[in-house]
XYZ file of C-alpha atoms in Angstrom:
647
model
C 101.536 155.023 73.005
C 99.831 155.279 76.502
C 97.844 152.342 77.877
C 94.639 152.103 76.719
C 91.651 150.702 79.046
C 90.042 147.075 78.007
C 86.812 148.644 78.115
C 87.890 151.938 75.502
C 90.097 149.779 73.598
C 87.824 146.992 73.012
C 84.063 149.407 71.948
C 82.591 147.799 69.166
C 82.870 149.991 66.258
C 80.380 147.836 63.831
C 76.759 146.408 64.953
C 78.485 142.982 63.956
C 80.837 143.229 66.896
C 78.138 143.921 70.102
C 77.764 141.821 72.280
C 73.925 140.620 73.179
C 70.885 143.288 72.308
C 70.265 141.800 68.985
C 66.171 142.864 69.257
C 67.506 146.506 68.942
C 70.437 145.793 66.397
C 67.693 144.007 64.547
C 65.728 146.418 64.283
C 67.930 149.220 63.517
C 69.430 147.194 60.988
C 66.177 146.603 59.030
C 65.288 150.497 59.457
C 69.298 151.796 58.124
C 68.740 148.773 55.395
C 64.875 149.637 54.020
C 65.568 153.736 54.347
C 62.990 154.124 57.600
C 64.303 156.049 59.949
C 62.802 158.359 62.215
C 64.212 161.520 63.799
C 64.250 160.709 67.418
C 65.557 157.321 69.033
C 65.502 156.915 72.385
C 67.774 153.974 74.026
C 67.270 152.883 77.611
C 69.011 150.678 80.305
C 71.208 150.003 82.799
C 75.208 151.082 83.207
C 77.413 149.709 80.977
C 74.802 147.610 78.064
C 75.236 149.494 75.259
C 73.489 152.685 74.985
C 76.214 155.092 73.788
C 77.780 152.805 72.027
C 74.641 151.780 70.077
C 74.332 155.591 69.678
C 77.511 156.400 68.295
C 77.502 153.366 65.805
C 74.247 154.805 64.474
C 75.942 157.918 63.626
C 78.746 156.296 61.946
C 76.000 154.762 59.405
C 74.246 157.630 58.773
C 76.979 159.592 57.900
C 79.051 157.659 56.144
C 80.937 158.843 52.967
C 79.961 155.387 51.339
C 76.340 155.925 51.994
C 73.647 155.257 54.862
C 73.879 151.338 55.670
C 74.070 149.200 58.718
C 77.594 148.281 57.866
C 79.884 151.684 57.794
C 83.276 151.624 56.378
C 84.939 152.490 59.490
C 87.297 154.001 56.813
C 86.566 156.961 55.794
C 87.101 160.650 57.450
C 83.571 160.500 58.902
C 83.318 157.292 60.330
C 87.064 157.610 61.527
C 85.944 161.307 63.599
C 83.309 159.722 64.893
C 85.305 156.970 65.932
C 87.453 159.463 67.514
C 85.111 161.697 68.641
C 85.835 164.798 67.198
C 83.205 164.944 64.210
C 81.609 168.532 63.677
C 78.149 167.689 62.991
C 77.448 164.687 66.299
C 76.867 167.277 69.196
C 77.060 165.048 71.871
C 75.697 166.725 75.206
C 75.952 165.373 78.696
C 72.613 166.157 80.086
C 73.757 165.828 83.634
C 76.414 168.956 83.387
C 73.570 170.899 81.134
C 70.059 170.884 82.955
C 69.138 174.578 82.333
C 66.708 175.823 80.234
C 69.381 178.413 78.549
C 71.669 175.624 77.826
C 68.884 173.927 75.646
C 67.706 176.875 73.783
C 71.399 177.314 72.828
C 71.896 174.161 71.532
C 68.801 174.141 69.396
C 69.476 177.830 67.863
C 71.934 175.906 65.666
C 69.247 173.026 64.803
C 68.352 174.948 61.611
C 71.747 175.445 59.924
C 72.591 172.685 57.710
C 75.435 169.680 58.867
C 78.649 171.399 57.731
C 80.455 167.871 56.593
C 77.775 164.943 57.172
C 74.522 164.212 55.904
C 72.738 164.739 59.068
C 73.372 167.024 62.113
C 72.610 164.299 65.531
C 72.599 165.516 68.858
C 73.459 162.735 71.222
C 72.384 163.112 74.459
C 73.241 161.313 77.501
C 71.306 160.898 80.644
C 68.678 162.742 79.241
C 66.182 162.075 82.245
C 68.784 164.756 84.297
C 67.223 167.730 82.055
C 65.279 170.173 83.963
C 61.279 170.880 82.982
C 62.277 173.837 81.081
C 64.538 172.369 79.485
C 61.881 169.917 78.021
C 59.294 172.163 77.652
C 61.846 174.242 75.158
C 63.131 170.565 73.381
C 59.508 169.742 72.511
C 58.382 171.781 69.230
C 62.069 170.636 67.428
C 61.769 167.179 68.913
C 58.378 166.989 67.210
C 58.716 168.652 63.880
C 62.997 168.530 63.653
C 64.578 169.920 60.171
C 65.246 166.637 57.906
C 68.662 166.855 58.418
C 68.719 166.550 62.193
C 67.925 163.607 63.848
C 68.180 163.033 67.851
C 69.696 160.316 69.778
C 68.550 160.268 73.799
C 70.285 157.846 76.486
C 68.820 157.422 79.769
C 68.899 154.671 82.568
C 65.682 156.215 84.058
C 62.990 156.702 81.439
C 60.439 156.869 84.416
C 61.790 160.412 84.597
C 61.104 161.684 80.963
C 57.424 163.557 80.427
C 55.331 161.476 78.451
C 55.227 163.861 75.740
C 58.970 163.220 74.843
C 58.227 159.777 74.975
C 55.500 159.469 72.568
C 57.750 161.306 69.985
C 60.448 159.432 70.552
C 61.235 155.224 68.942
C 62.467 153.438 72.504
C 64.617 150.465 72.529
C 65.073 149.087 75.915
C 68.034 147.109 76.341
C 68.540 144.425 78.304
C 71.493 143.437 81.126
C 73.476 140.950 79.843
C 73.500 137.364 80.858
C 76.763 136.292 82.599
C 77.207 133.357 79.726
C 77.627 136.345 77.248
C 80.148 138.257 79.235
C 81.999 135.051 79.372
C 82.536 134.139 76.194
C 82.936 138.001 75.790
C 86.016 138.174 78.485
C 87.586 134.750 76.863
C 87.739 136.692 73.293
C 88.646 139.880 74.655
C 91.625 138.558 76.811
C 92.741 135.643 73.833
C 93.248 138.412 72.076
C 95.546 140.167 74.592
C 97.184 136.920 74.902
C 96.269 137.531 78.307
C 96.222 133.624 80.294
C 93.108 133.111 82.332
C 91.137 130.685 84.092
C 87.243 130.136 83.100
C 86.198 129.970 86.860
C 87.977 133.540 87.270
C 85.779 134.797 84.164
C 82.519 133.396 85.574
C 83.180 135.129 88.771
C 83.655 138.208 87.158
C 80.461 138.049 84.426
C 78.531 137.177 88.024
C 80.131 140.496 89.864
C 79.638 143.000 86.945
C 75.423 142.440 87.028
C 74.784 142.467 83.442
C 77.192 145.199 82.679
C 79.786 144.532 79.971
C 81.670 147.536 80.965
C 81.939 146.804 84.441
C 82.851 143.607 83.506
C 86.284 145.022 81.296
C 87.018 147.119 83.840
C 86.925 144.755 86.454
C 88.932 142.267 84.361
C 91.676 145.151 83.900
C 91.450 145.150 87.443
C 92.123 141.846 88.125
C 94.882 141.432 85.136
C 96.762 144.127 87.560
C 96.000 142.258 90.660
C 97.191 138.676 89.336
C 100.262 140.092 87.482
C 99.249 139.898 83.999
C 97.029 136.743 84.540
C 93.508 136.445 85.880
C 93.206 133.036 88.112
C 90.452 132.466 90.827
C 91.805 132.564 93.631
C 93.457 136.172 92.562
C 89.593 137.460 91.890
C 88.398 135.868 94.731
C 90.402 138.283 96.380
C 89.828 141.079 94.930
C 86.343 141.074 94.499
C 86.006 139.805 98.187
C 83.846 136.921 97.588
C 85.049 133.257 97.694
C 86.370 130.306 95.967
C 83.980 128.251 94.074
C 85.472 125.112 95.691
C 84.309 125.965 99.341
C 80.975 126.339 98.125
C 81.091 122.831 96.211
C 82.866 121.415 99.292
C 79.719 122.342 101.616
C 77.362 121.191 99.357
C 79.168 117.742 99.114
C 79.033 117.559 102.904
C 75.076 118.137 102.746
C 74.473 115.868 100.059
C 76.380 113.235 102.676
C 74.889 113.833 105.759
C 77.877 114.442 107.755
C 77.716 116.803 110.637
C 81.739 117.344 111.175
C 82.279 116.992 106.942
C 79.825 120.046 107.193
C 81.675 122.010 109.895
C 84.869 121.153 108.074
C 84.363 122.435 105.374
C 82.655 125.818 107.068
C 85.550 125.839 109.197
C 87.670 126.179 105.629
C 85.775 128.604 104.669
C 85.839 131.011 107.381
C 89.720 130.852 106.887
C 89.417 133.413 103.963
C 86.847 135.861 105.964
C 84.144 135.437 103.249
C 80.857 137.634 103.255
C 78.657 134.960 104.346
C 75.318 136.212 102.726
C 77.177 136.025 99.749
C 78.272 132.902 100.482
C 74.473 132.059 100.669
C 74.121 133.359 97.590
C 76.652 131.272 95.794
C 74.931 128.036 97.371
C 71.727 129.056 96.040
C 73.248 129.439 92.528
C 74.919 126.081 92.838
C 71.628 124.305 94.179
C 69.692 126.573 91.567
C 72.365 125.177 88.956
C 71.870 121.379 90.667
C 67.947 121.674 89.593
C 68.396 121.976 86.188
C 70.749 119.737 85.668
C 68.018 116.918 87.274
C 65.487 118.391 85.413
C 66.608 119.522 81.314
C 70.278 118.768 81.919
C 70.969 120.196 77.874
C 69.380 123.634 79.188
C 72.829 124.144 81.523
C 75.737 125.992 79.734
C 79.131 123.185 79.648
C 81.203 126.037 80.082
C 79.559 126.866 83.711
C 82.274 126.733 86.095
C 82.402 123.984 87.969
C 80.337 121.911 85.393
C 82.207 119.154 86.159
C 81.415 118.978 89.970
C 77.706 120.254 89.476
C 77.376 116.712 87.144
C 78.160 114.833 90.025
C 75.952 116.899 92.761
C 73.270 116.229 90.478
C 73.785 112.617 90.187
C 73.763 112.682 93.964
C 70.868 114.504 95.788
C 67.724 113.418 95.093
C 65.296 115.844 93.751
C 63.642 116.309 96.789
C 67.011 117.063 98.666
C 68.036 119.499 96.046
C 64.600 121.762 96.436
C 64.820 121.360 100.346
C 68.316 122.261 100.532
C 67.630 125.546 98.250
C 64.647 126.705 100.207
C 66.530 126.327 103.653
C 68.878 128.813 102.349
C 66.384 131.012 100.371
C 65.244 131.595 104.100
C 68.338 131.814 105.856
C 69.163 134.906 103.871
C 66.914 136.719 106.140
C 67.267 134.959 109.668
C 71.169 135.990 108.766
C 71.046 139.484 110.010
C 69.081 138.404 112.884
C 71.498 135.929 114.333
C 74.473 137.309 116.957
C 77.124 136.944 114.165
C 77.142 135.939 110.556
C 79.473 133.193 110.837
C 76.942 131.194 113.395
C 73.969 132.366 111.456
C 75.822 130.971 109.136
C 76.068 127.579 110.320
C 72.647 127.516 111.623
C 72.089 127.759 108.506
C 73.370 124.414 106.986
C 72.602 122.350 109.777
C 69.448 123.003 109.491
C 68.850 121.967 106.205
C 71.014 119.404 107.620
C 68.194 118.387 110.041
C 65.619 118.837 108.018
C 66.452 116.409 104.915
C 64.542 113.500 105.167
C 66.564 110.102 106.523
C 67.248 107.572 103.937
C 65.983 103.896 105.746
C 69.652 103.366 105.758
C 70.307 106.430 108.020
C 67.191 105.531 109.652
C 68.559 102.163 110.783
C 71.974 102.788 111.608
C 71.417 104.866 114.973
C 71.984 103.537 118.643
C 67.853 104.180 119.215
C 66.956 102.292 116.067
C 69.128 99.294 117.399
C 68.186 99.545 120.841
C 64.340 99.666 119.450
C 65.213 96.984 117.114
C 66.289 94.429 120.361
C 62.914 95.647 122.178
C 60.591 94.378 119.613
C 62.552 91.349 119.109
C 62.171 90.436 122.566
C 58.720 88.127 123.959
C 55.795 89.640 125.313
C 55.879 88.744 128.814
C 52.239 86.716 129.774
C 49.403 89.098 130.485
C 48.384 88.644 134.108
C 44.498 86.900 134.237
C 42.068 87.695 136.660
C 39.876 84.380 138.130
C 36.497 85.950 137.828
C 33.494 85.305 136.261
C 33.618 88.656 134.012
C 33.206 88.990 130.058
C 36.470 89.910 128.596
C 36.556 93.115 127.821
C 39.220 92.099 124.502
C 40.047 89.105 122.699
C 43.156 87.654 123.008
C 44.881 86.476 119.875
C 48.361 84.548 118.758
C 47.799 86.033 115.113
C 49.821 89.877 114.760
C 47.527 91.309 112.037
C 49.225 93.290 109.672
C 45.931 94.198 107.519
C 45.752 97.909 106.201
C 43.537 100.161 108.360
C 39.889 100.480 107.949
C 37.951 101.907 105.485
C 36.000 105.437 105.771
C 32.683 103.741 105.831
C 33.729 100.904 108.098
C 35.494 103.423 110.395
C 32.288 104.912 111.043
C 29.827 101.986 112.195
C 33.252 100.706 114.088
C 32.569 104.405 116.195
C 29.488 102.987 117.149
C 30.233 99.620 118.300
C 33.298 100.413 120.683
C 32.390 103.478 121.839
C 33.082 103.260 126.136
C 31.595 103.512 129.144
C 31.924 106.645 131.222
C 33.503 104.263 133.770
C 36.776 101.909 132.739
C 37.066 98.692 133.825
C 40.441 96.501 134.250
C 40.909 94.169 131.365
C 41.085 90.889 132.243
C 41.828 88.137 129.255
C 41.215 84.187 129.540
C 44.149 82.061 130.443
C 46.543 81.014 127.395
C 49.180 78.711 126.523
C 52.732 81.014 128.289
C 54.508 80.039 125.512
C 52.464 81.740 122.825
C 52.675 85.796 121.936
C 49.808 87.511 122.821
C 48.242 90.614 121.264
C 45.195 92.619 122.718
C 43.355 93.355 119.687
C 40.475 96.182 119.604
C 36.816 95.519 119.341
C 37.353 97.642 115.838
C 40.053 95.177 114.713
C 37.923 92.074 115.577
C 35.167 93.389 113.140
C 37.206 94.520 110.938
C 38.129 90.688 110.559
C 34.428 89.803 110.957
C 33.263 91.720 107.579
C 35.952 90.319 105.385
C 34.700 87.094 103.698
C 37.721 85.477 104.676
C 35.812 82.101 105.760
C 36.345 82.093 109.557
C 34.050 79.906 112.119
C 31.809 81.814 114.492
C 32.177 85.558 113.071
C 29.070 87.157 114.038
C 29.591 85.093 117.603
C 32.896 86.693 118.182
C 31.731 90.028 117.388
C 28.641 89.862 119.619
C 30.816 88.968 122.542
C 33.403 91.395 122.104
C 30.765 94.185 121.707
C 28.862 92.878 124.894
C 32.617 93.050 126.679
C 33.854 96.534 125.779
C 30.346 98.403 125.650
C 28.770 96.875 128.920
C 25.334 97.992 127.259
C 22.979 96.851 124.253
C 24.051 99.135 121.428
C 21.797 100.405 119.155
C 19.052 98.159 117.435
C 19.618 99.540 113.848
C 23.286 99.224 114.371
C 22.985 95.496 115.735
C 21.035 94.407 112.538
C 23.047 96.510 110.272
C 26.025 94.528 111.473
C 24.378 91.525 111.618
C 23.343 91.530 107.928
C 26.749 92.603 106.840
C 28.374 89.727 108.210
C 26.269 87.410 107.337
C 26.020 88.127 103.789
C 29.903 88.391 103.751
C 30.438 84.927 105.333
C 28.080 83.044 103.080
C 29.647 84.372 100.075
C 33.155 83.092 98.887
C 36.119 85.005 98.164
C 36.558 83.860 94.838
C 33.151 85.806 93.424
C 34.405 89.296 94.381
C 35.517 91.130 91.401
C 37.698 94.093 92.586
C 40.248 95.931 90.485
C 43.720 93.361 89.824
C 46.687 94.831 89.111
C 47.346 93.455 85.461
C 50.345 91.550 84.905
C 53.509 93.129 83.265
C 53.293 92.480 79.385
C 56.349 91.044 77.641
C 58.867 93.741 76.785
C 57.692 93.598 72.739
C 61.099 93.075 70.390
C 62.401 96.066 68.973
C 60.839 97.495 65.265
C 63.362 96.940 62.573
C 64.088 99.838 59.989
C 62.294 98.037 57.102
C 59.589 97.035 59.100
C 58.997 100.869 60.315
C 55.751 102.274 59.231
C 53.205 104.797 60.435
C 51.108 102.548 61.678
C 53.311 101.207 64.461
C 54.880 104.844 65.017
C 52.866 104.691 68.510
C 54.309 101.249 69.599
C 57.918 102.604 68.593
C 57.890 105.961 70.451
C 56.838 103.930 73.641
C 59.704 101.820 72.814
C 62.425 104.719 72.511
C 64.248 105.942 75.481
C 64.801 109.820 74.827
C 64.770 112.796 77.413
C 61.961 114.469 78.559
C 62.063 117.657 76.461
C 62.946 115.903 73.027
C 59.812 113.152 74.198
C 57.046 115.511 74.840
C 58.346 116.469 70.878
C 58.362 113.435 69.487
C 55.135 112.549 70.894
C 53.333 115.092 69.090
C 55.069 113.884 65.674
C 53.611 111.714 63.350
C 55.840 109.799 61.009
C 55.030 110.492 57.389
C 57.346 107.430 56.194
C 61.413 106.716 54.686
C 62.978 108.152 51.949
C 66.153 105.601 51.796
C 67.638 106.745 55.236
C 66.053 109.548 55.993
C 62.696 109.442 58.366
C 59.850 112.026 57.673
C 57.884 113.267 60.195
C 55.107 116.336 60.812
C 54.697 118.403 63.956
C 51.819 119.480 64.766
C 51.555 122.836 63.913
C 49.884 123.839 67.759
C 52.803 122.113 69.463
C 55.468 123.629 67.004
C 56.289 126.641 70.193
C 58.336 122.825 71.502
C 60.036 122.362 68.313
C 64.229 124.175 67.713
C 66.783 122.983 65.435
C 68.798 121.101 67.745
C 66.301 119.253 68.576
C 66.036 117.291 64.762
C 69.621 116.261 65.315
C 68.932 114.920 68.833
C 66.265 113.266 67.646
C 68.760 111.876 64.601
C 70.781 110.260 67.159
C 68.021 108.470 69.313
C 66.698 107.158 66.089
C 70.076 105.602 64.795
C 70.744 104.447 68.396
C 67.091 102.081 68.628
C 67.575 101.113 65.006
C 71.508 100.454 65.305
C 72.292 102.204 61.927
C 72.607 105.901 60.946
C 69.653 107.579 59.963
C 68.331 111.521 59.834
C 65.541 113.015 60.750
C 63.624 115.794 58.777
C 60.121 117.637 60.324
C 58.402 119.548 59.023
C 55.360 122.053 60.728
C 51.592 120.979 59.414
C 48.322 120.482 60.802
C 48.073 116.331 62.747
C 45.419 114.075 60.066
C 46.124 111.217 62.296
C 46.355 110.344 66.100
C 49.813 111.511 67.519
C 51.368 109.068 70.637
C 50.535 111.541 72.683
C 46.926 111.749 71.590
C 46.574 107.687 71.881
C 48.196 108.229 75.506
C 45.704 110.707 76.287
C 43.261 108.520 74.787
C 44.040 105.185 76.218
C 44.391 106.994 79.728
C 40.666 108.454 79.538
C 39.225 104.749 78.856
C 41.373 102.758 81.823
C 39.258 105.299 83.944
C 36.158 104.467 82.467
C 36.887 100.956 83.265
C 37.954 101.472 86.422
C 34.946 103.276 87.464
C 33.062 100.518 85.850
C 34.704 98.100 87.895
C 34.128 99.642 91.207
C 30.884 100.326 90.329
C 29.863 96.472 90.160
C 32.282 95.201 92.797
C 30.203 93.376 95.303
C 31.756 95.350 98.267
C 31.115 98.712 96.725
C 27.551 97.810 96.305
C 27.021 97.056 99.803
C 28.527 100.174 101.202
C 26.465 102.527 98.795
C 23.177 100.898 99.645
C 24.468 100.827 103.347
C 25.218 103.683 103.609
C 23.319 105.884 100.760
C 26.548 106.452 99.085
C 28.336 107.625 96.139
C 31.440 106.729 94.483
C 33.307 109.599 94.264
C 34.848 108.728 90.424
C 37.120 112.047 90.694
C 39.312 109.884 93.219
C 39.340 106.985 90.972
C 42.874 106.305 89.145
C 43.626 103.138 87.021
C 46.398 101.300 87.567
C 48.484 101.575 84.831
């Protein structure tokens, strides 16, 4: 017997054996099951999903000898024709090679005549979009009131091309591409059972080249069995489909992820060894830093038999977040500066190095440079002395031993500190007193010095120290409401301690509290428990909108709220199985149930214990002395959107 093609030999005969589409099998299925069907179907998509197929499977089940069901025998003489395609009463009809009007009208003289062998007469046709306007113009009386014993069957991978009136008397099922997971696990059954050996990483490569097409996929896969000598390996499909090795990719993201120029070039430099197609080389980054991303962020959501899995674990454990969305934009954009650049393999490179450049420097990196050692020895060295003028003059800065390392000024001080050291049209050389040479000197600003002045901090001779510096550096007598508003300020700081200002304190870290034991488990401390438990993000926001309903021996009740239950899937109750037995250190299992929340939920008392730490931290501000001042200073308002407690 003659060779048959993998993508021929391996058509699914049953509904049972597609791969993917299920919302149209579904469906189908429920209207061959209940006895609904209508006379005109329409199925739509790209190459190679399913459309004929689908089509021809229908047929089999309405004209089986056993009886109309959504599981045929595949035994009999009419599912077996069908099969084979040969049966008398499925008129398939390529639209493409029959377009004219004369075509159509001799198709449908027929449409009266009873089937001659099967309980309905189907016309199947393909790439019905192709027909001409005549040709749908003379379809559209049968297509709306057909004989009961014909029913129609249209394909088309451009519905945008049929008239509306066909559509509306037509059932459409759109069918999707398929996911490159499904043609995976579609290629590893199709080839184990050809006995066929193959590498996964070959498979994924294919799935990814065939764009949702499961017969593009076979046939590429026959393909490559011919070009690997009855195998299909990577480096074989690599090849053929001219892309590149999975491992170059990995070995350039590596070399980002360590910051190493000449790893980077090496591992270009490999590449360009196999003459790749560098904007798909681009592309395969982006899928790897696309693959990277969810790994960091629902790592259960990523398929384990991805290629590479391995490898993408432990990119993922080593690029920060940040990294990981800065690398992947970088080459988003480099896609289109690539066709720009004078030849791919430098565009290339320009590429990587500039994500390269522009990933932020660890303080390690920072650190470890000839400048940042050379700046290092600079500051480390002695001021030299400042050289003193003998004159008579005010100082126009105070000179200080103290380095002050006190966060910069506030809005509201920032803006009387304008005032006070704005200069004089004409500069003057500053001169400073004479001071011990042995001592480090700092020139401090007139806005520094008051900055220290209206901090009740205790110091001798504030509001003298002030006066004189603003004398120095303004050469003029400032502004009489400024003067008093300055004077007042520091006065009324200076007389009153430290200790009776009340602002906000960062509490103190509670006690870790002991761990709940199984007996002692109850809904009242459900709250205090989830807190406790250590779970992943997608299976916590779940759990904290549980509550716990109580034990039946080893098994732990709880209800989901039935507004939250979008959250809630099957694998999830075992998940949440295991983190239970894991904080309680014996087996236990989970059951939920959907209902509507009596009680607070953790995530409710989060919520709710969140809203009144803001209450008291407005609260708080809103009585701290310093606060005060500055509103009736300054006619202010607390701006309590900008407010955030401290958890």
């Amino acid at each position: 017997m003659s060779y048959q093609v993998l993508a021929r030999k391996w058509r699914p005969r049953i509904f049972a054996e597609m791969a993917g589409q299920q919302h149209v099998l579904q469906a189908l299925i429920n209207a061959l099951d209940h006895d609904r069907l209508h006379h005109a179907y329409l199925f739509t998509g790209t190459r190679g999903v399913g459309k004929t197929t689908i089509a021809r499977i229908l047929s089999k089940c309405l004209n089986c000898e056993v009886g109309v069901s959504s599981v045929p025998c595949g035994e009999c003489s009419s599912c077996t024709e069908i099969g084979e395609g040969r049966f008398i009463d499925l008129i398939e009809v390529d639209a493409a090679s029959r377009t004219g009007v004369d075509d159509m009208r001799e198709l449908l003289d027929n449409v009266q005549y009873a089937p001659s062998r099967g309980r309905y007469k189907i016309y199947l046709i393909d790439e019905v979009h192709m027909l001409s306007k005549s040709s749908f113009a003379a379809l559209l009386k049968t297509l709306e009131e057909p004989p009961p014993h014909v029913k129609f069957l249209f394909a088309t991978t451009d519905p945008q091309k049929l008239p509306i009136t066909v559509l509306s008397r037509c059932l459409q099922f759109n069918l999707k591409n398929l996911s490159a997971e499904r043609i995976t696990e579609h290629l590893q059954f199709v080839l184990g059972e050809e006995q066929v050996p193959f590498e996964e990483a070959a498979l994924w490569s294919l799935a990814r080249a065939a764009d949702g097409s499961m017969r593009d996929a076979l046939s590429l896969t026959d393909q490559a069995i011919g070009h690997g000598g009855g195998q299909v390996n990577e480096g074989e499909v690599s090849a053929m489909l001219g892309t590149i090795e999975r491992s170059y990719v990995v070995d350039i993201c590596q070399a980002l992820i360590s910051g190493s120029g000449t790893e980077l070039l090496a591992a270009i430099g490999r590449m360009a060894e196999q003459a790749p197609d560098y904007d798909a080389a681009l592309t395969d980054i982006l899928s790897v830093w696309h693959q990277v991303a969810i790994v960091q962020t629902v790592p259960e959501a990523l398929d384990k038999g991805v290629a590479n899995y391995t490898e993408l674990l432990a990119l993922a454990a080593a690029v920060s977040r940040e990294d990981t969305q800065l690398f992947y934009q970088i080459c988003l954009l480099g896609r289109k500066d690539l066709q720009l650049s004078p030849d791919a393999k430098s565009g290339f490179e320009m590429v990587m190095l500039r994500a390269l450049a522009f990933r932020p420097q660890t303080s390690a990196q920072v650190g470890s440079g000839p400048k940042a050692v050379a700046k290092a020895q600079a500051s480390a060295a002695v001021a030299p002395p400042l050289e003193v003028e003998p004159s008579g003059k005010k100082p126009e800065a105070v000179v200080t031993a103290v380095v002050d390392d006190r966060p910069p000024l506030e809005p509201a001080v920032e803006a009387v500190a304008e005032a006070v050291s704005a200069p004089e049209s004409t500069v003057k050389p500053v001169t400073a007193a004479p001071v011990e040479p042995t001592a480090q000197l700092v020139v401090e600003s007139p806005v520094e010095v008051y900055q220290k002045s209206v901090q009740p901090t205790g110091y001798d001779g504030v509001q003298e120290a002030v006066q004189k510096t603003v004398d120095g550096a303004v050469g003029q007598p400032i502004e009489e409401t400024v003067d008093e508003t300055i004077k007042e300020t520091i006065e009324e700081a200076s007389e009153k301690p430290s200790q009776e200002r009340t602002p906000l304190q960062t509490p103190e870290a509670a006690p870790a509290p002991a761990p709940i034991p199984l007996e002692r488990f109850t809904p009242d401390n459900w709250i205090q428990l989830r807190r406790q438990l250590s779970i992943g993000a997608s299976l916590g926001e779940i759990a904290s909108h549980c509550l716990y309903l109580g034990r039946s021996g080893q098994q732990l009740n709880f209800l989901i709220d039935s507004d939250h239950n979008s959250l809630y899937d099957e694998p999830h109750q075992e998940q949440f199985s295991e983190a239970l037995s894991d904080y309680f250190q014996q087996p236990v299992t989970v059951d939920i149930t959907l209902g509507v929340a009596e009680k607070e939920t953790p995530r409710a008392a989060t919520t709710r214990e969140k809203a009144e730490r803001l209450v008291e931290a407005v609260d708080s501000l809103n009585q701290d002395p310093a606060v005060v001042k500055f509103k009736q200073l300054f006619d202010g308002e607390l701006d309590e959107r900008s407010v955030r407690p401290i958890d």
